[in-house]
Amino acid sequence: MATIEKILVRTLPPLLTLEQLLFSCVTLGFILLSAALITGVYFSAQNSGLLLTLSHKTIFAFTSWGIFGALLVGRVLYGWRGRFAANWALAGFVLLFLGYIGTRIVLEVFIQQG
């Protein structure tokens, strides 16, 4: 093992603690994302009269919400943990990140306006 790896192994908390921290963050994030989506739908209905506009932001946000929700339900019902849970948490984060910065990517790469 390299010296950096040895230092990391000594300083990181146990895996069970890291897993509990991951699911605590996912739970809090799911609650906040749910509140953001509910208020976004409400204000969109107030401003434009439409509940949802089908844009890439909306699709990515609701897909990541579904992934995080499925991850939390899967942990309780099926005991999902470890690498499987971490990969799904990363997938949800990547989709949420694309929804957040995706406008720039869509404009520059796909539509080529920029």
PDB file of C-alpha atoms in Angstrom, residues 4 8 12 16-17 35-36 43 47 72 84 98 101 111:
ATOM      1  CA  ILE A   4      -1.132   8.114   0.964  1.00  0.00           C
ATOM      2  CA  LEU A   8      -6.343   7.637   4.345  1.00  0.00           C
ATOM      3  CA  LEU A  12     -11.214   7.778   7.551  1.00  0.00           C
ATOM      4  CA  LEU A  16     -20.559   1.571   8.593  1.00  0.00           C
ATOM      5  CA  THR A  17     -20.228   5.166   9.769  1.00  0.00           C
ATOM      6  CA  ALA A  35     -39.744  20.431  -1.238  1.00  0.00           C
ATOM      7  CA  ALA A  36     -37.987  22.136  -4.150  1.00  0.00           C
ATOM      8  CA  PHE A  43     -44.971  28.453  -8.629  1.00  0.00           C
ATOM      9  CA  ASN A  47     -46.914  31.935 -13.130  1.00  0.00           C
ATOM     10  CA  LEU A  72     -34.116   4.901   0.249  1.00  0.00           C
ATOM     11  CA  PHE A  84     -24.541  -0.840  -5.075  1.00  0.00           C
ATOM     12  CA  LEU A  98     -26.903  17.696 -15.217  1.00  0.00           C
ATOM     13  CA  ILE A 101     -25.856  22.884 -15.191  1.00  0.00           C
ATOM     14  CA  ILE A 111     -28.013  23.158 -30.005  1.00  0.00           C
TER      15      ILE A 111
END
